[in-house]
Amino acid sequence: MLSEGVILEEKEISQAVIGRLPRYFRYLGELKDEGVERISSQDLSELMKVTASQIRQDLNNFGGFGQQGYGYNVEYLYHEIGKILGLDRQHNFIIIGAGNLGRALGNYINFEKRGFIFRGMFDENPALIGSRIRGVKVMPMNEIEHFIRENDIDIAVLAIPKSGAVAVAEKLVRTGIHAIWNFAHVDLNVPEGIQVENVHLSDSLMKLSYNIRKAAPNGE
Amino acid sequence: MLSEGVILEEKEISQAVIGRLPRYFRYLGELKDEGVERISSQDLSELMKVTASQIRQDLNNFGGFGQQGYGYNVEYLYHEIGKILGLDRQHNFIIIGAGNLGRALGNYINFEKRGFIFRGMFDENPALIGSRIRGVKVMPMNEIEHFIRENDIDIAVLAIPKSGAVAVAEKLVRTGIHAIWNFAHVDLNVPEGIQVENVHLSDSLMKLSYNIRKAAPNGE
DNA sequence: TAGATTGTTAATCGATTAACAATC
DNA sequence: TAGATTGTTAATCGATTAACAATC
């Protein structure tokens, strides 16, 4: 390939590691709020119930954040992980689907604290158009494309039934959306480079159901 | 140990496998609805974008559901996976927290189709007590324990802020709940045998944020 | 029977844990 | 300096994939 060596590929980090970062971030945030200044991988491992080895391996994928004989500075590590997770940027998101789940997500103010800004909401139900969730207007579906382009939207939250989800996702892809946070119970096939994160609630509930049955095979 | 050999341990199945079962179940349900009678691991693997080998390995943890030269009967396999997931049983659940998320979950009727029955809702806000979600009454928090014992509740859905979640979880454990579906952004430490399934929405969003940044390192 | 496809064993790959030299 | 603890290499473990004999 011509571009060989031109684009510096970051080392590919496994999704297993990525998936643990938010949890580290959460624990470090709590330690910070408690005024803890430094922590060793050993102490953190006891708190989080993982191995110290895993913590050190995970962090060293991104750089040497600690200091021998000292451990990790809590506030520094907290901010570094935040940067790794992209929380130093602002992300504008829209919610598609103004049903119960969509409205619940729109009302969830904690996202704003992490730089995720709720910009718009869309629904196909004419009765909902014009109503507001935390000041954000519900707009008709045919305005999605224009809105995304005009308002620098990064993330579309898909909170509609699965019947319409695939078609809407395809439309979103055409607008150049970067990422879809998918709550519909269907797998979206999007082109390379567009990020999809699934929250399949019923899958999660089924997993719980399996584990209940396994723990109490005879019904009680 | 005295009980050695008395209790027949089922082979321990990894959570990686369990986590894939609901997805198999979903695809088989769709195939069934489309009238497809049988499918080979090869064809299913192309549909689901996993290896045929993984499908066969996964299923064979639970038994030989297929037939050489034929493949798998869709309807049969669908029902068998349903049984493995415990969907042949009824699960009664309550929701704790009648905020936006709790109400959205209470209104989600698809859970009923899978045998998860919404029985009660609890909140500490007196203004909400007595209101109803799909006919289910919102009750005060101090009635939780009595209600769980009287109504054969299996699952408590925790849809409250993290500040109160740990204390409520401890209370639930004392009532003998089997399982907690935890939407609070905190890890619950419960005794062995009580199942916890976490839905950490902000963790999920942070993962998405990481992947956006990685795909577009320079902001666009 | 011949062809298809499973169930299952073996090989590979990747992730986790252990160990320890480097270094603060 | 001595003790503590990281960063990193090596060993282990587990999960995924490949291969193929069994069998419908």
XYZ file of C-alpha atoms (C1' of nucleotides) in Angstrom:
488
model
C 0.000 0.000 0.000
C 1.243 3.451 -0.846
C 0.420 4.955 2.486
C 2.447 2.328 4.301
C 4.280 3.934 7.159
C 2.660 7.299 6.585
C -0.267 6.880 8.889
C 1.036 6.055 12.337
C -1.299 3.395 13.588
C -1.807 3.506 17.322
C -1.335 0.087 18.806
C -4.672 -1.666 18.613
C -6.139 -1.962 22.091
C -8.498 -4.839 22.710
C -12.123 -4.075 23.496
C -11.666 -6.058 26.705
C -9.296 -3.352 27.917
C -11.464 -0.492 26.643
C -14.414 -1.981 28.446
C -12.574 -1.760 31.748
C -11.495 1.851 31.399
C -14.821 3.426 32.431
C -14.735 1.370 35.600
C -11.232 2.557 36.443
C -12.424 6.053 35.718
C -15.348 5.657 38.079
C -13.248 4.324 40.955
C -10.578 6.969 40.492
C -13.249 9.665 40.451
C -14.568 8.410 43.757
C -11.102 8.232 45.288
C -10.425 11.755 44.070
C -13.655 12.998 45.627
C -12.660 11.344 48.880
C -9.416 13.292 48.776
C -7.159 10.287 48.193
C -3.950 11.518 46.605
C -2.211 8.372 45.503
C -2.905 4.681 45.203
C -0.895 1.600 44.341
C -2.080 -0.972 41.851
C -2.222 -3.367 44.804
C -4.626 -1.202 46.811
C -6.741 -0.389 43.786
C -6.919 -4.065 42.921
C -8.368 -4.882 46.342
C -10.933 -2.132 45.994
C -11.998 -3.149 42.504
C -11.585 -6.900 42.922
C -9.297 -7.396 39.977
C -5.624 -8.308 39.928
C -2.975 -5.641 40.357
C -1.269 -7.170 37.371
C -4.267 -6.498 35.181
C -4.445 -2.884 36.280
C -0.787 -2.306 35.458
C -1.078 -4.110 32.138
C -4.206 -2.198 31.175
C -2.762 1.195 32.010
C 0.524 0.479 30.301
C -1.273 0.083 27.035
C -1.604 3.848 27.101
C 1.558 4.956 28.859
C 3.437 4.864 32.120
C 1.163 6.787 34.433
C 2.711 5.572 37.670
C 5.951 5.938 39.486
C 7.985 3.141 41.014
C 7.878 3.133 44.770
C 4.992 5.613 44.805
C 2.081 4.240 42.843
C -0.339 6.324 40.846
C -1.409 9.888 41.470
C -5.198 9.625 41.655
C -6.108 12.972 40.164
C -3.558 12.685 37.352
C -4.598 9.160 36.438
C -8.265 10.128 36.578
C -7.706 12.903 34.066
C -5.489 10.797 31.827
C -8.091 8.050 31.602
C -10.695 10.724 30.922
C -8.607 11.923 27.991
C -8.129 8.390 26.700
C -11.905 7.971 26.792
C -12.341 11.206 24.861
C -14.101 12.940 27.752
C -12.011 16.059 27.218
C -13.990 16.658 24.060
C -17.554 17.757 23.674
C -19.917 15.346 21.967
C -23.216 16.553 20.609
C -25.930 13.950 20.501
C -29.471 13.620 19.281
C -32.064 11.111 20.385
C -34.218 9.388 17.832
C -37.440 8.176 19.349
C -39.326 10.287 21.887
C -40.931 7.315 23.610
C -40.406 6.387 27.220
C -36.797 5.325 26.838
C -35.835 8.226 24.604
C -37.334 10.719 27.017
C -35.657 9.028 29.984
C -32.290 9.303 28.251
C -32.977 12.921 27.325
C -33.721 13.710 30.928
C -30.567 12.083 32.175
C -28.451 15.082 33.125
C -25.277 13.221 34.065
C -24.268 12.802 30.442
C -23.762 16.564 30.249
C -21.207 16.393 33.053
C -19.066 14.162 30.862
C -19.293 16.395 27.822
C -22.208 14.713 26.063
C -24.609 17.479 25.092
C -28.228 16.754 24.256
C -29.054 18.771 21.126
C -32.180 17.441 19.519
C -34.885 14.826 19.545
C -36.811 13.248 16.712
C -39.979 11.234 16.451
C -42.379 10.142 13.748
C -45.442 10.708 15.939
C -46.935 14.112 14.963
C -48.510 14.452 18.405
C -45.045 14.690 19.965
C -43.525 17.165 17.506
C -42.873 20.513 19.136
C -42.929 19.227 22.709
C -39.759 19.704 24.714
C -37.493 17.604 26.895
C -35.255 19.773 29.063
C -35.727 22.566 26.591
C -34.822 20.424 23.603
C -37.430 20.343 20.862
C -38.887 17.191 19.395
C -38.637 17.442 15.618
C -40.027 15.372 12.746
C -37.910 12.570 11.335
C -37.405 14.202 7.957
C -35.386 16.972 9.605
C -32.743 14.603 10.983
C -30.319 14.870 8.122
C -30.351 18.624 7.968
C -30.078 18.922 11.725
C -27.083 16.598 11.981
C -25.207 18.505 9.315
C -26.011 21.938 10.740
C -25.381 21.177 14.394
C -22.171 19.165 14.397
C -23.822 16.073 15.801
C -21.468 13.205 16.669
C -23.744 10.644 18.225
C -27.253 9.481 17.398
C -29.057 7.613 20.132
C -31.409 5.105 18.613
C -34.354 4.620 20.952
C -36.967 3.319 18.559
C -38.484 -0.133 18.031
C -36.407 -2.541 16.026
C -38.812 -2.460 13.089
C -37.628 0.985 12.054
C -34.102 0.876 13.403
C -32.226 -0.552 10.436
C -33.688 1.961 7.986
C -33.018 4.883 10.301
C -29.459 3.686 10.868
C -28.866 3.615 7.128
C -30.167 7.146 6.864
C -27.871 8.223 9.708
C -24.913 6.652 7.987
C -25.641 8.663 4.866
C -25.609 11.901 6.860
C -22.102 11.103 8.044
C -22.854 10.452 11.687
C -19.813 9.159 13.605
C -21.477 6.959 16.120
C -24.735 5.260 17.014
C -25.736 4.334 20.516
C -28.202 1.610 19.705
C -31.011 0.655 22.088
C -33.039 -1.172 19.429
C -32.997 -4.961 19.642
C -31.399 -5.477 16.331
C -27.855 -5.570 15.011
C -26.982 -2.661 12.779
C -24.702 -3.243 9.851
C -22.824 -0.040 9.320
C -19.723 0.649 7.261
C -16.253 0.475 8.749
C -15.400 3.620 10.669
C -18.834 4.259 12.100
C -19.002 3.235 15.712
C -21.940 1.334 17.130
C -22.406 0.600 20.795
C -25.322 -1.646 21.569
C -27.417 -1.596 24.717
C -29.600 -4.631 24.284
C -31.696 -4.515 27.435
C -33.549 -7.730 26.832
C -30.284 -9.566 26.154
C -29.052 -8.333 29.497
C -32.237 -9.476 31.206
C -31.951 -12.912 29.604
C -28.419 -13.257 30.906
C -29.741 -12.498 34.357
C -32.473 -15.057 33.854
C -29.908 -17.709 32.909
C -27.880 -17.016 36.000
C -30.950 -17.174 38.234
C -31.881 -20.569 36.853
C -28.361 -21.862 37.180
C -28.144 -20.732 40.804
C -31.554 -22.237 41.689
C -32.157 -25.060 39.193
C -35.400 -26.222 40.755
C -37.384 -23.050 40.686
C -36.614 -21.707 44.163
C -16.438 -32.275 51.863
C -19.292 -34.537 52.911
C -21.511 -33.643 50.008
C -18.849 -34.596 47.514
C -20.478 -36.344 44.629
C -23.965 -35.761 45.942
C -24.648 -32.492 44.232
C -24.246 -32.968 40.515
C -22.536 -29.835 39.372
C -23.517 -28.769 35.890
C -20.441 -28.019 33.871
C -19.578 -24.401 34.445
C -20.319 -22.400 31.303
C -18.279 -19.284 30.731
C -20.047 -15.939 30.786
C -18.665 -15.361 27.296
C -20.889 -18.177 26.051
C -23.898 -17.085 28.124
C -23.539 -13.594 26.756
C -23.933 -14.933 23.217
C -27.058 -17.010 23.869
C -29.559 -14.137 23.733
C -28.193 -13.182 20.336
C -28.623 -16.716 19.014
C -32.105 -16.652 20.464
C -32.890 -13.410 18.669
C -31.664 -14.622 15.286
C -33.438 -17.956 15.603
C -36.640 -16.171 16.564
C -36.400 -14.077 13.421
C -35.685 -17.105 11.246
C -38.622 -18.896 12.822
C -40.898 -15.930 12.104
C -39.703 -15.944 8.514
C -40.722 -19.573 8.277
C -37.219 -20.995 7.972
C -37.283 -24.604 9.065
C -33.646 -25.578 9.344
C -30.259 -23.919 9.244
C -26.688 -25.100 9.219
C -24.048 -23.629 11.488
C -22.388 -22.406 8.311
C -25.423 -20.430 7.129
C -26.131 -19.091 10.602
C -22.515 -18.034 10.943
C -22.754 -15.941 7.787
C -25.919 -14.305 9.015
C -24.550 -13.538 12.461
C -20.968 -12.814 11.429
C -19.374 -15.280 13.776
C -17.596 -18.542 12.967
C -19.560 -21.723 12.431
C -17.127 -23.362 14.781
C -18.070 -21.021 17.581
C -21.756 -21.673 17.075
C -21.257 -25.437 17.258
C -18.962 -25.169 20.267
C -21.362 -22.868 22.080
C -24.396 -25.042 21.483
C -22.583 -28.224 22.407
C -22.015 -26.876 25.885
C -25.688 -27.599 26.409
C -26.279 -30.658 24.276
C -26.366 -31.914 20.741
C -29.204 -29.968 19.204
C -28.283 -30.619 15.598
C -28.188 -33.530 13.246
C -25.337 -34.471 10.951
C -26.074 -33.825 7.339
C -29.141 -31.754 8.220
C -28.172 -28.887 10.482
C -30.372 -27.464 13.197
C -34.128 -27.329 13.316
C -34.849 -23.639 13.832
C -37.962 -23.908 15.956
C -36.532 -26.667 18.144
C -33.263 -24.848 18.717
C -35.109 -21.612 19.431
C -37.125 -23.266 22.162
C -34.144 -25.116 23.612
C -32.133 -21.915 23.928
C -35.177 -20.291 25.478
C -35.247 -23.028 28.096
C -31.529 -22.688 28.736
C -32.076 -18.982 29.296
C -34.873 -19.733 31.743
C -37.517 -18.120 29.540
C -39.867 -21.040 30.107
C -40.308 -19.792 33.639
C -42.160 -16.766 34.855
C -40.120 -14.107 36.594
C -41.800 -11.499 38.730
C -39.986 -8.226 38.988
C -40.296 -4.936 40.796
C -38.758 -1.629 39.859
C -37.166 0.520 42.502
C -37.099 4.148 41.490
C -40.048 5.720 39.683
C -37.958 8.329 37.888
C -37.654 8.615 34.144
C -35.679 5.437 33.674
C -37.766 3.379 36.086
C -40.963 4.468 34.382
C -39.520 3.783 30.938
C -38.630 0.246 32.009
C -42.049 -0.221 33.569
C -43.684 0.783 30.331
C -41.607 -1.579 28.277
C -44.101 -4.272 27.396
C -41.763 -6.643 25.582
C -40.417 -8.020 28.848
C -43.829 -9.569 29.492
C -43.568 -11.541 26.247
C -40.493 -13.272 27.645
C -42.099 -14.115 30.963
C -40.882 -11.154 32.975
C -43.895 -9.767 34.794
C -43.935 -6.253 36.207
C -45.451 -6.464 39.699
C -44.625 -3.373 41.673
C -42.819 -0.089 41.768
C -41.257 1.770 44.651
C -40.069 5.283 45.238
C -39.103 7.476 48.165
C -40.809 10.547 46.730
C -44.219 10.878 48.452
C -45.588 12.797 45.474
C -45.271 9.694 43.318
C -46.775 7.192 45.755
C -50.108 5.899 44.548
C -49.603 6.822 40.908
C -49.657 3.972 38.434
C -47.522 2.711 35.558
C -49.443 0.309 33.332
C -51.736 -0.377 36.234
C -48.916 -1.091 38.657
C -48.945 1.015 41.800
C -46.005 3.048 43.051
C -45.471 2.184 46.698
C -43.306 3.664 49.445
C -39.851 2.204 49.999
C -40.630 0.784 53.415
C -43.064 -1.655 51.848
C -40.446 -3.314 49.634
C -39.555 -6.129 51.979
C -43.102 -7.131 52.706
C -44.044 -6.932 49.030
C -41.153 -9.096 47.881
C -41.994 -11.806 50.397
C -45.711 -11.783 49.658
C -45.535 -11.648 45.874
C -42.842 -14.131 44.966
C -40.576 -11.499 43.453
C -37.451 -12.811 41.740
C -35.863 -9.726 40.288
C -35.468 -6.197 41.591
C -34.654 -3.564 39.010
C -32.557 -0.853 40.572
C -33.284 2.422 38.793
C -32.223 4.911 41.442
C -29.211 7.236 41.731
C -26.031 5.619 42.935
C -26.136 7.455 46.261
C -28.929 5.231 47.535
C -28.222 2.111 45.543
C -25.822 0.304 47.855
C -28.108 0.640 50.876
C -31.166 -0.482 48.915
C -29.248 -3.441 47.519
C -28.321 -4.536 51.029
C -31.945 -4.310 52.033
C -32.950 -6.388 49.001
C -30.384 -9.020 49.879
C -31.882 -9.319 53.348
C -35.331 -9.946 51.869
C -33.928 -12.895 49.939
C -34.200 -11.485 46.439
C -32.605 -13.724 43.792
C -31.393 -11.183 41.358
C -30.759 -7.486 40.865
C -30.787 -5.750 37.517
C -28.658 -2.773 38.367
C -28.904 0.502 36.469
C -27.159 2.536 39.177
C -23.594 3.589 38.411
C -22.062 1.728 41.249
C -20.847 -1.805 41.836
C -22.981 -3.763 44.253
C -21.314 -6.196 46.577
C -23.783 -8.951 47.194
C -23.279 -12.400 48.704
C -22.556 -15.439 46.556
C -25.696 -16.835 44.980
C -27.415 -13.527 44.349
C -27.171 -12.561 40.720
C -26.368 -9.043 39.635
C -26.491 -7.853 36.069
C -25.218 -4.350 35.545
C -26.393 -1.907 32.900
C -23.962 0.937 33.291
C -25.196 3.355 30.665
C -22.474 5.906 31.141
C -19.797 3.214 30.884
C -21.326 2.201 27.597
C -21.354 5.787 26.373
C -17.698 6.231 27.369
C -16.751 3.162 25.383
C -18.475 4.704 22.399
C -16.616 7.940 23.023
C -13.286 6.091 23.068
C -14.024 4.433 19.771
C -15.061 7.716 18.171
C -11.807 9.335 19.183
C -9.757 6.395 18.015
C -11.498 6.402 14.624
C -11.081 10.158 14.199
C -8.059 11.154 16.290
C -8.041 14.781 15.243
C -11.544 15.772 16.129
C -13.263 15.255 12.819
C -24.926 -44.994 -1.033
C -22.797 -40.269 -1.352
C -23.011 -35.770 0.382
C -23.677 -32.790 4.050
C -22.964 -31.308 8.387
C -22.598 -32.162 13.089
C -19.987 -33.096 17.521
C -15.599 -33.106 19.287
C -10.617 -33.187 19.530
C -6.483 -30.684 18.527
C -4.116 -26.352 17.325
C -3.929 -21.589 17.677
C -4.580 -17.341 19.387
C -5.257 -13.838 22.786
C -5.954 -12.388 27.434
C -4.746 -12.813 32.171
C -1.600 -13.626 35.802
C 2.954 -14.174 37.783
C 7.508 -12.789 38.327
C 11.143 -9.710 38.630
C 14.475 -6.284 37.043
C 14.319 -1.339 36.776
C 13.844 2.703 39.295
C 11.762 6.122 42.161
C 20.411 3.902 50.983
C 16.506 0.541 51.619
C 11.817 -0.258 50.637
C 8.121 0.086 47.651
C 6.059 -0.353 43.506
C 6.034 0.230 38.737
C 6.728 -1.329 33.817
C 7.472 -5.239 31.246
C 8.737 -9.913 30.014
C 7.580 -14.685 30.606
C 4.303 -18.304 31.936
C -0.255 -19.744 32.245
C -4.790 -20.048 31.329
C -8.947 -19.884 28.685
C -11.386 -18.936 24.530
C -11.617 -19.269 19.654
C -10.760 -21.477 15.403
C -9.504 -25.375 12.499
C -9.803 -29.999 11.294
C -11.864 -34.251 10.776
C -14.010 -38.629 12.160
C -18.699 -39.860 13.181
C -23.148 -40.173 11.438
C -27.461 -38.735 9.567
